PDB file of C-alpha atoms in Angstrom:
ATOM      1  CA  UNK A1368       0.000   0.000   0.000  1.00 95.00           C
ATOM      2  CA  UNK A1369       1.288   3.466  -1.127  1.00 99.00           C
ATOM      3  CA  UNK A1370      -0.092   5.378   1.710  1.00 99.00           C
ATOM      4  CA  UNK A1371      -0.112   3.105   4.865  1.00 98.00           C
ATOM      5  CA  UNK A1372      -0.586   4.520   8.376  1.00 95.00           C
ATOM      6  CA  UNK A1373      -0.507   8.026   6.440  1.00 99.00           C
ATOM      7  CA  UNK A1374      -3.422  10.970   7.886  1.00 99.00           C
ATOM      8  CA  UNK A1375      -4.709  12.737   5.025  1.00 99.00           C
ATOM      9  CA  UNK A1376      -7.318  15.397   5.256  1.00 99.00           C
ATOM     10  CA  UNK A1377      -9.177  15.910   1.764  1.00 99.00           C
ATOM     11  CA  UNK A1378     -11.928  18.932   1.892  1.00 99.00           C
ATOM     12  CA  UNK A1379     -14.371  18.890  -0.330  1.00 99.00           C
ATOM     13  CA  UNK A1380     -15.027  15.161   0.358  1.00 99.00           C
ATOM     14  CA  UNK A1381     -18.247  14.304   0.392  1.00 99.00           C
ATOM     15  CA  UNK A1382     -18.517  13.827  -3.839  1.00 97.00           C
ATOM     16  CA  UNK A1383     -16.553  14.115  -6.811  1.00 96.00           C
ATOM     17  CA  UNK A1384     -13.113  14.270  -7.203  1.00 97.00           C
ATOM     18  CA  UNK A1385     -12.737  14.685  -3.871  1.00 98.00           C
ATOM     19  CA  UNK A1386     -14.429  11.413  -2.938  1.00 99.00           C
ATOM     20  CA  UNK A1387     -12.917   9.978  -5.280  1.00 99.00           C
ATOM     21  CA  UNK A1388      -9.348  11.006  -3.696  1.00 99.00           C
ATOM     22  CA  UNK A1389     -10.840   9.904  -0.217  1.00 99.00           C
ATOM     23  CA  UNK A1390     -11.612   6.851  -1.211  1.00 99.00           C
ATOM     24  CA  UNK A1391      -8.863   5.634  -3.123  1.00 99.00           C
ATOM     25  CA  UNK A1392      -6.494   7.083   0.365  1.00 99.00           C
ATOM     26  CA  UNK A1393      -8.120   5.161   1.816  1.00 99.00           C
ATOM     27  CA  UNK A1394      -7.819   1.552  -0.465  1.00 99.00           C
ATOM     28  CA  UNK A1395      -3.704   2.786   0.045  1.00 99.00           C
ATOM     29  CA  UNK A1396      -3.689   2.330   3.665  1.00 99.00           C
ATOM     30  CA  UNK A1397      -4.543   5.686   4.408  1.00 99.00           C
ATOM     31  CA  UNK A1398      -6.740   6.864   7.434  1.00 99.00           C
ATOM     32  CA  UNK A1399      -8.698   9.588   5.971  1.00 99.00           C
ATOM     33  CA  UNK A1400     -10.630  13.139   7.071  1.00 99.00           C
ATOM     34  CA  UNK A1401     -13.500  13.404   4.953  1.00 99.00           C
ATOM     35  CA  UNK A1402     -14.362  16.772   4.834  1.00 99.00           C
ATOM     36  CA  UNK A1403     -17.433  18.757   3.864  1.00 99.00           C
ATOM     37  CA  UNK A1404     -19.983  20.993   3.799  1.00 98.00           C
ATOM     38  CA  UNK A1405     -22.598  18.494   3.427  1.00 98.00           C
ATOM     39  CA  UNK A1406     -22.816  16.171   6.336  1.00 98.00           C
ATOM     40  CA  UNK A1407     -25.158  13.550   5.355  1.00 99.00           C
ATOM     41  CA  UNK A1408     -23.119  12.792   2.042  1.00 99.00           C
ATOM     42  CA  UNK A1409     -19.828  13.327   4.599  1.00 99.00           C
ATOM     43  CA  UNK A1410     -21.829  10.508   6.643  1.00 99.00           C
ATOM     44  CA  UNK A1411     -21.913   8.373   3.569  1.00 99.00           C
ATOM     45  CA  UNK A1412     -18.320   8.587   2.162  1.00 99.00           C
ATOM     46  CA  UNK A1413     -17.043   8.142   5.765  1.00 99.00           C
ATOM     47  CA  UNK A1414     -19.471   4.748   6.107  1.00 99.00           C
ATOM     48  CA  UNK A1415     -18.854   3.596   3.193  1.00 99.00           C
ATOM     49  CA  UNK A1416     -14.993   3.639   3.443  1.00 99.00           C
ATOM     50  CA  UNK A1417     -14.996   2.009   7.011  1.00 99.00           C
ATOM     51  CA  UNK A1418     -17.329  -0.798   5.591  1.00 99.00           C
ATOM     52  CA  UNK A1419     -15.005  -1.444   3.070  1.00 98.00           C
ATOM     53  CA  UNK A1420     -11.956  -2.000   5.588  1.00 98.00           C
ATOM     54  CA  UNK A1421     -10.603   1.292   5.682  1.00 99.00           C
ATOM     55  CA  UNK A1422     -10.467   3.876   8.367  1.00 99.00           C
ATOM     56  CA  UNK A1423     -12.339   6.981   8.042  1.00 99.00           C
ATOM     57  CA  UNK A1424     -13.703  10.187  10.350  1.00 99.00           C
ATOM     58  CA  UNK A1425     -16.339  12.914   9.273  1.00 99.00           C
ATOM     59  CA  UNK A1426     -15.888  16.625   9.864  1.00 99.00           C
ATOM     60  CA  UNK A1427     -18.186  19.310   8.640  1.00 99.00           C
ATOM     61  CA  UNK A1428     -16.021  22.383   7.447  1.00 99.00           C
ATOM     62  CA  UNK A1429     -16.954  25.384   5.220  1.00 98.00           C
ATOM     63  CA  UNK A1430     -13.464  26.321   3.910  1.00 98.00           C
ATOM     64  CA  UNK A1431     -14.303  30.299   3.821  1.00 98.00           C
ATOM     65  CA  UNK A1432     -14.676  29.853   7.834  1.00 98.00           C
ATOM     66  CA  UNK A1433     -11.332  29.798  10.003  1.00 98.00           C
ATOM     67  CA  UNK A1434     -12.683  28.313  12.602  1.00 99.00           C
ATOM     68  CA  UNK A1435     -13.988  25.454  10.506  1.00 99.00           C
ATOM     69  CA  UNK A1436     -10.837  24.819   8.879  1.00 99.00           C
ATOM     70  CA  UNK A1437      -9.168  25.250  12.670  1.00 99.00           C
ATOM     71  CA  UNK A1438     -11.360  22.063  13.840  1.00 99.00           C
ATOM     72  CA  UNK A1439     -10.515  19.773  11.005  1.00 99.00           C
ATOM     73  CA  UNK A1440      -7.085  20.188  11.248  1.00 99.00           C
ATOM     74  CA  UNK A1441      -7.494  19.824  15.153  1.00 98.00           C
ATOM     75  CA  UNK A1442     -10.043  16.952  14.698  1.00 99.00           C
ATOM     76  CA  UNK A1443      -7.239  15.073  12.533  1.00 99.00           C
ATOM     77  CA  UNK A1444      -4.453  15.624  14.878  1.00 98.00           C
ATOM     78  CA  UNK A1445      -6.516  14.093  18.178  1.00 98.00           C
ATOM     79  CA  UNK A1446      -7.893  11.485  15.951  1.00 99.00           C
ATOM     80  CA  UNK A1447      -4.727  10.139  14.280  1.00 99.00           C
ATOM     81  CA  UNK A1448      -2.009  12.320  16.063  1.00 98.00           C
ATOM     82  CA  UNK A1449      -0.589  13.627  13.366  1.00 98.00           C
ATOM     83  CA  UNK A1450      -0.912  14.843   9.539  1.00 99.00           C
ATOM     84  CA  UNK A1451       0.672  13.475   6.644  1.00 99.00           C
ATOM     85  CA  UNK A1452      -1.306  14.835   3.643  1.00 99.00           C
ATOM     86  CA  UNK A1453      -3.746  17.611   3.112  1.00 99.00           C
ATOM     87  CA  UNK A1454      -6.133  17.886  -0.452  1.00 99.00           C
ATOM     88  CA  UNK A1455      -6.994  21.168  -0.658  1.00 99.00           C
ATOM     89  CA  UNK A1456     -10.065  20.236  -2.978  1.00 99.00           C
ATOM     90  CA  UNK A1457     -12.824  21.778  -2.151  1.00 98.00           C
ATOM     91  CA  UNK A1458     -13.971  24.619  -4.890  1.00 98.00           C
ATOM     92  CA  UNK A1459     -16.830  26.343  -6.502  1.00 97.00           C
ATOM     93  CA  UNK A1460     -17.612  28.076 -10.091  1.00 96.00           C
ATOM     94  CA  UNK A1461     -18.371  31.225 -10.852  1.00 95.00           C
ATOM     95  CA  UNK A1462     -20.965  30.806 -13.839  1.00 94.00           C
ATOM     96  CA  UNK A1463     -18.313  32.078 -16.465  1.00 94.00           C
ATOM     97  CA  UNK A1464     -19.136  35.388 -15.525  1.00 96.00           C
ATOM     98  CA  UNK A1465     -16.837  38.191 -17.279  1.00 97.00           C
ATOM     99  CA  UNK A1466     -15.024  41.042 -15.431  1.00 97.00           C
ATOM    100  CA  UNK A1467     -17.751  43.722 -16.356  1.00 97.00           C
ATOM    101  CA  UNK A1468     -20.732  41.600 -15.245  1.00 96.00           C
ATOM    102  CA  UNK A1469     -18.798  39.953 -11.768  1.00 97.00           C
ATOM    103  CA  UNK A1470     -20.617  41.035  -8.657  1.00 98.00           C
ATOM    104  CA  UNK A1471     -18.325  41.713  -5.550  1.00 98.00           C
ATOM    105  CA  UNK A1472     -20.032  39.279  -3.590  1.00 98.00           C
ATOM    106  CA  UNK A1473     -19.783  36.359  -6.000  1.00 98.00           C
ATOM    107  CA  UNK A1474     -16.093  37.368  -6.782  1.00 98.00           C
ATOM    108  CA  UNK A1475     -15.598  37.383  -2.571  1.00 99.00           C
ATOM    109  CA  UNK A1476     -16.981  33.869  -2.477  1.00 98.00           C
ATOM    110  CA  UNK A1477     -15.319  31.922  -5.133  1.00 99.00           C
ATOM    111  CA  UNK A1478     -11.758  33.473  -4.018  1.00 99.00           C
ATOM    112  CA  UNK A1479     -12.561  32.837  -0.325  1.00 99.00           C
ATOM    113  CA  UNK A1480     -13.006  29.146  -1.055  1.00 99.00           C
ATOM    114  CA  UNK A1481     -10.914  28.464  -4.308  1.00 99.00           C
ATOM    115  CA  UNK A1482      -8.109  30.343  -2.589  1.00 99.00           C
ATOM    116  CA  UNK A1483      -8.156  31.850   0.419  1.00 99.00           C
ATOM    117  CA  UNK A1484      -9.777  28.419   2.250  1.00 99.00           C
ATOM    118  CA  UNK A1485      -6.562  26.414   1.017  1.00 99.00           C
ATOM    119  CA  UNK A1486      -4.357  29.510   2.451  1.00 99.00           C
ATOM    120  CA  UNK A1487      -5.663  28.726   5.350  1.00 99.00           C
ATOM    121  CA  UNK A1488      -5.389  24.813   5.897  1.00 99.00           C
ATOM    122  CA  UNK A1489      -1.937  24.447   4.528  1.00 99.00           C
ATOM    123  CA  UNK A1490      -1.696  27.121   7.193  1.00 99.00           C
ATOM    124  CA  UNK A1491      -2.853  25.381  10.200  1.00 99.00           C
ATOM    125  CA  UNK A1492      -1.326  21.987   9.110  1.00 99.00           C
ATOM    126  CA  UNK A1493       1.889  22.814   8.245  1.00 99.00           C
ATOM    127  CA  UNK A1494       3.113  23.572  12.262  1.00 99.00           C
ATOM    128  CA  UNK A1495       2.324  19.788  12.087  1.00 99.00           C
ATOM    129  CA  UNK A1496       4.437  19.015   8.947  1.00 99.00           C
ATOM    130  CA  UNK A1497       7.468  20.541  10.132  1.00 99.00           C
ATOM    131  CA  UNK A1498       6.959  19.087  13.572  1.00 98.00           C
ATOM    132  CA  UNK A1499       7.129  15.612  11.898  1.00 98.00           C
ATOM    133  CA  UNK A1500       9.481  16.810   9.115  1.00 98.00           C
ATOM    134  CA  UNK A1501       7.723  15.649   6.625  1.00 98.00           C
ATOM    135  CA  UNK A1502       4.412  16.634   4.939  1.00 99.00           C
ATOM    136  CA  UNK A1503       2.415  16.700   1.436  1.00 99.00           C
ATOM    137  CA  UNK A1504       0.229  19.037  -0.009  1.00 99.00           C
ATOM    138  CA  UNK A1505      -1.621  18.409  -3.185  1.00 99.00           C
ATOM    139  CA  UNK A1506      -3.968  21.673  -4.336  1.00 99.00           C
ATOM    140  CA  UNK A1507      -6.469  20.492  -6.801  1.00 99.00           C
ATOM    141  CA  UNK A1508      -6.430  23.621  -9.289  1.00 98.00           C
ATOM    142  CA  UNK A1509      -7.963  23.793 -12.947  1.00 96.00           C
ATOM    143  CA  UNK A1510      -7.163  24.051 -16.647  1.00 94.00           C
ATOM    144  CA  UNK A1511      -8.419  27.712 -15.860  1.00 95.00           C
ATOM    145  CA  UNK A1512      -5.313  28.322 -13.616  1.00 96.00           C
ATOM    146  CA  UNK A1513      -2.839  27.806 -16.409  1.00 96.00           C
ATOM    147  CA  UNK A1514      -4.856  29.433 -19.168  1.00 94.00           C
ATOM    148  CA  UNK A1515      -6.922  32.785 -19.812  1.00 94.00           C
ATOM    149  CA  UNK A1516     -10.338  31.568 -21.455  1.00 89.00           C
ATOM    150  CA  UNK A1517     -10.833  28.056 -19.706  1.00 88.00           C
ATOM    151  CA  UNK A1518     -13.479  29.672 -16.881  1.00 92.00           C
ATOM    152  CA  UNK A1519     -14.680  33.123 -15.299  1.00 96.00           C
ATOM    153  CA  UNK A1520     -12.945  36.091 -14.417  1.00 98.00           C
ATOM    154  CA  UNK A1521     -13.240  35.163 -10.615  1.00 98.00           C
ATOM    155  CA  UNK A1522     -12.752  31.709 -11.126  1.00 98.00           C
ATOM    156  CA  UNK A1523      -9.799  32.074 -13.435  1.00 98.00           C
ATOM    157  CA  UNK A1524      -8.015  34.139 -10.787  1.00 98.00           C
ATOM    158  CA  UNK A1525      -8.753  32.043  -7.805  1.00 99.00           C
ATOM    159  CA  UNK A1526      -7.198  29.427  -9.749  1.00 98.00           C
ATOM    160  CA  UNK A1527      -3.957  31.164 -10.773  1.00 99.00           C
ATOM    161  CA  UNK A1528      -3.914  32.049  -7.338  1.00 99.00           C
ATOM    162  CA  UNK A1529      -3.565  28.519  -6.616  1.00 99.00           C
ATOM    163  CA  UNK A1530      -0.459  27.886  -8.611  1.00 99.00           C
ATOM    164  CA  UNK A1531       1.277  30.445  -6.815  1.00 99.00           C
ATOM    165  CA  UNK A1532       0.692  29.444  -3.560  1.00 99.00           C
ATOM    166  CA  UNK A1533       2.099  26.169  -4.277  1.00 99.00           C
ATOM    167  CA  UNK A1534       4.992  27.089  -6.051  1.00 99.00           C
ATOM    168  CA  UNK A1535       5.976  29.573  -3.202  1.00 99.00           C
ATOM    169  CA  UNK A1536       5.006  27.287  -0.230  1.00 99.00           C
ATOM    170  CA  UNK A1537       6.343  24.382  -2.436  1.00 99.00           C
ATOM    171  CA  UNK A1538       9.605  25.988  -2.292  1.00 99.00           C
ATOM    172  CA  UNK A1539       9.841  27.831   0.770  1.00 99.00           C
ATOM    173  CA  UNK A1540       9.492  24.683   2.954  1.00 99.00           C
ATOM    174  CA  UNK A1541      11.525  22.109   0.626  1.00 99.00           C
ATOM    175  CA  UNK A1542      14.310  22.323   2.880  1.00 98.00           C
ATOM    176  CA  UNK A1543      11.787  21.275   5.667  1.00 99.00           C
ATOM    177  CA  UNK A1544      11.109  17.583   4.233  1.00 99.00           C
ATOM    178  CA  UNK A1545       7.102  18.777   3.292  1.00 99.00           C
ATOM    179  CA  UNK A1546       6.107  19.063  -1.092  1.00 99.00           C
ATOM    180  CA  UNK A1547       2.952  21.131  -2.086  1.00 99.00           C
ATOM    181  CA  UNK A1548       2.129  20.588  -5.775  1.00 99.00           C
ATOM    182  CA  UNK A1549      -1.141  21.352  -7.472  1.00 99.00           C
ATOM    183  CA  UNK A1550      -3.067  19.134 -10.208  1.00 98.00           C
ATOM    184  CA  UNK A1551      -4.789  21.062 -13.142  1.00 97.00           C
ATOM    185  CA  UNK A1552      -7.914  18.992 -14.299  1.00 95.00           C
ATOM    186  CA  UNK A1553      -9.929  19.660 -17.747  1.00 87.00           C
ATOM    187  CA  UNK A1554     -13.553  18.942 -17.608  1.00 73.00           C
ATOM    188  CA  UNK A1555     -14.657  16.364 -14.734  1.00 53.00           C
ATOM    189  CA  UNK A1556     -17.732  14.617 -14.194  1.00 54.00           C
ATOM    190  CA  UNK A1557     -18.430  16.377 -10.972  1.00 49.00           C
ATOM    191  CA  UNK A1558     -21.396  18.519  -9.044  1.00 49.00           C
ATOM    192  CA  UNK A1559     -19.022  22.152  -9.359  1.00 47.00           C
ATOM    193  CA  UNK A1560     -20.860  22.994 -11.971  1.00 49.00           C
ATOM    194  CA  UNK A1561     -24.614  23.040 -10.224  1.00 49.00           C
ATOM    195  CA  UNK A1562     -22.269  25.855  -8.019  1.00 49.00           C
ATOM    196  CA  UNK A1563     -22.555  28.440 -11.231  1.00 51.00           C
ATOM    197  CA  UNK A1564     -26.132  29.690 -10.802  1.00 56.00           C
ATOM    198  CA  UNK A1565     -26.701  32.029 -13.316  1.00 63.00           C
ATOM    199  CA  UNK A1566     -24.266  31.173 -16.602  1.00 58.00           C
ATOM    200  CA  UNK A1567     -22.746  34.182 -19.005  1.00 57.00           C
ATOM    201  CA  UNK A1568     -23.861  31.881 -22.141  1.00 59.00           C
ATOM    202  CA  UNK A1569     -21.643  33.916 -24.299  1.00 58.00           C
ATOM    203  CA  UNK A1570     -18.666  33.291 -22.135  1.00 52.00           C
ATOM    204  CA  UNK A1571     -19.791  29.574 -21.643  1.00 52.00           C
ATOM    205  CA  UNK A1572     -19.372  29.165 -25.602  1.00 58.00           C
ATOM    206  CA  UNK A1573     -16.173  30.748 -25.586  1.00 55.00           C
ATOM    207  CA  UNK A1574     -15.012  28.274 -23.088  1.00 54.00           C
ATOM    208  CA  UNK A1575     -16.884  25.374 -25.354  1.00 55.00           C
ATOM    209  CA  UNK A1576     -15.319  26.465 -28.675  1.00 58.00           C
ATOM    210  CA  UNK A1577     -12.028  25.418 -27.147  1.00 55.00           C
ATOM    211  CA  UNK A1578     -12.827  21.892 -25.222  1.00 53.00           C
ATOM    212  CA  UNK A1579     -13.063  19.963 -28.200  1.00 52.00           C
ATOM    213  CA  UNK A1580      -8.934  19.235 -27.809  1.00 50.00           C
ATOM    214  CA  UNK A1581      -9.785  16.935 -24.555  1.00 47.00           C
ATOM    215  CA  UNK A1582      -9.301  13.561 -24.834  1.00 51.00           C
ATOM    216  CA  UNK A1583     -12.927  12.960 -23.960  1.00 52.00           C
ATOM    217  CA  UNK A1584     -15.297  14.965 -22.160  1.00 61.00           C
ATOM    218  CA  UNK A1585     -15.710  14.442 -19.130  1.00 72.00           C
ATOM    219  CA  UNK A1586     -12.939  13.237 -16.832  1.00 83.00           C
ATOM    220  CA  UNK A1587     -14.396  10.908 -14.611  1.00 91.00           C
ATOM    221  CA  UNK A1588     -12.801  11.402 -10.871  1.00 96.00           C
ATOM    222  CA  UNK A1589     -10.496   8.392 -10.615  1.00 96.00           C
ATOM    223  CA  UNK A1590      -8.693   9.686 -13.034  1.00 95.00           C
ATOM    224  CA  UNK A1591      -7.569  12.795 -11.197  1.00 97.00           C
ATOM    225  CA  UNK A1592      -7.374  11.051  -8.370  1.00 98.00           C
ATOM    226  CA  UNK A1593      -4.909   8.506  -9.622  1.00 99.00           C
ATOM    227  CA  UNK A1594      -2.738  11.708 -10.251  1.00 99.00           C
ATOM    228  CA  UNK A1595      -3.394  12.806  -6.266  1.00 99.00           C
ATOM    229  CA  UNK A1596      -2.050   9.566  -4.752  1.00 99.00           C
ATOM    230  CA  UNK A1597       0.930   9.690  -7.149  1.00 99.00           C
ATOM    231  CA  UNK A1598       1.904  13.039  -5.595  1.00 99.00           C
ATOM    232  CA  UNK A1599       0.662  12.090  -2.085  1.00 99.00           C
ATOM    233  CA  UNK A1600       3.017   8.698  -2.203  1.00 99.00           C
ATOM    234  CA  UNK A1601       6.631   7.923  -2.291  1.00 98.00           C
ATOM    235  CA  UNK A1602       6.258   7.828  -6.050  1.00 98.00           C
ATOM    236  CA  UNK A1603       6.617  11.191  -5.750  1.00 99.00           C
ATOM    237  CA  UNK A1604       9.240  12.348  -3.476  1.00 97.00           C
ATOM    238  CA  UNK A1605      11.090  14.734  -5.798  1.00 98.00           C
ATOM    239  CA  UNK A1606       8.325  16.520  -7.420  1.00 99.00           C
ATOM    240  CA  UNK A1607       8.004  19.427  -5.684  1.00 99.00           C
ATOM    241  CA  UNK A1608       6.463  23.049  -6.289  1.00 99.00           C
ATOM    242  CA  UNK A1609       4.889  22.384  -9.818  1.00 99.00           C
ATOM    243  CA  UNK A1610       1.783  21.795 -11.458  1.00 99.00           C
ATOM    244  CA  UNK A1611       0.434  18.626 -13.065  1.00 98.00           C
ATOM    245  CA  UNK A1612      -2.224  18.916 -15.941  1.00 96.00           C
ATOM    246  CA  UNK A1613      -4.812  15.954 -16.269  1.00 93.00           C
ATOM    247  CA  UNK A1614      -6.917  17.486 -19.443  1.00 88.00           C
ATOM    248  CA  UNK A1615      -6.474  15.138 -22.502  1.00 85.00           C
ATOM    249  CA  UNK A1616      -3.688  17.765 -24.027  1.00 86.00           C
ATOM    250  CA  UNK A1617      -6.873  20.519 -23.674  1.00 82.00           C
ATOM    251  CA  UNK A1618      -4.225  22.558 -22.659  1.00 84.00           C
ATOM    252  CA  UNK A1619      -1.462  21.654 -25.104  1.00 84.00           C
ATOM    253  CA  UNK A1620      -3.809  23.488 -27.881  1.00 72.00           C
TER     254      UNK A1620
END
């Protein structure tokens, strides 16, 4: 097993890629924080893992809250007593909205938990990294973070965001034993999209014009996470600070 007796935390859990991530952990040896918003679905992944022979605990967290992220971190620690990976997952859409038609509050959002919410984990659980002298951080970022016309304005940046925080905490703490490196998904067969509300339809066909370049359309979710457990596992141990894209070539075009 690639990941035994490792403590990962993965937000964003509870379906999707980040399920997907939680569960397969979890099949490495893992003993995995599922966390979410959404506690019955939290409830279910966390269930379903244990049934299956692997070790799983619930927390409810809403990334744009400190105090949330605070308790998961602390949750992990007194659960498993200490923490080996953290999946910054958890993410929303902004409905391809453009930068004249963006409303503050939906730009506040979508950076609070595309970027500002993974700030703030790898913040509380890197004192625990650098205790242990080790530690992994895997950011799941977007197509959209590499790329100008691959989402919204708000979206976009909260996802180029994202790549810089890993580079620069990827290769500030190096020294300190503990990687941070970021995956960049194409379309996946996930729920972020039902997060959009109200689509710019002009902006959404921009976006479409150039998706025909994927390999197929969409990704399911064991796909990306095949990419997190290489850079959670051993496989990994000198890939450090960068980004790895898991589009079909979408963004080779």
């Amino acid at each position: 097993m690639k990941l035994q007796n490792k403590v990962a935390i993965v937000t964003g859990a509870a379906s999707g890629v980040g399920k997907a991530i939680a569960e397969l952990y979890a099949e490495e040896g893992a003993k995995v924080v599922v966390a979410d918003m959404n506690e019955e679905a939290t409830l279910a992944v966390v269930n379903a893992i244990n049934q299956n022979g692997g070790t799983a605990i619930g927390v409810v967290a809403n990334v744009m809250k400190e105090e949330d992220i605070q308790a998961m971190v602390e949750r992990a620690a007194e659960a498993f007593g200490r923490v080996d990976i953290l999946v910054n997952n958890a993410g929303i859409m902004d409905g391809f909205r453009l930068i004249e038609t963006i409303e503050d509050d939906l730009w506040d959002r979508v950076i609070g938990i595309n970027l500002t919410g993974p700030m703030r984990a790898i913040r509380r659980a890197l004192p625990f990294m650098l205790k242990q002298g080790e530690g992994v951080i895997v950011n799941i970022a977007s197509a959209a973070g590499i790329t100008g016309g691959k989402g919204g304005v708000a979206y976009t940046s909260s996802k180029h965001g994202l790549v810089g925080l890993t580079k620069n905490v990827g290769y500030m703490y190096a020294k300190s034993g503990i990687r941070c490196n970021a995956i960049a998904p194409g379309g996946v067969l996930t729920s972020i999209m039902n997060s959009m509300g109200n689509m710019d339809m002009a902006a959404l066909q921009e976006f479409q014009n150039g998706a025909g370049t994927q390999r197929r359309e969409p990704v399911d979710p064991s796909e990306i996470a095949t990419v997190a457990l290489f850079l959670a596992s051993e496989d990994s141990k000198f890939v450090n600070g960068t980004v790895i894209t898991a589009d079909g070539g979408w963004t080779s075009y």
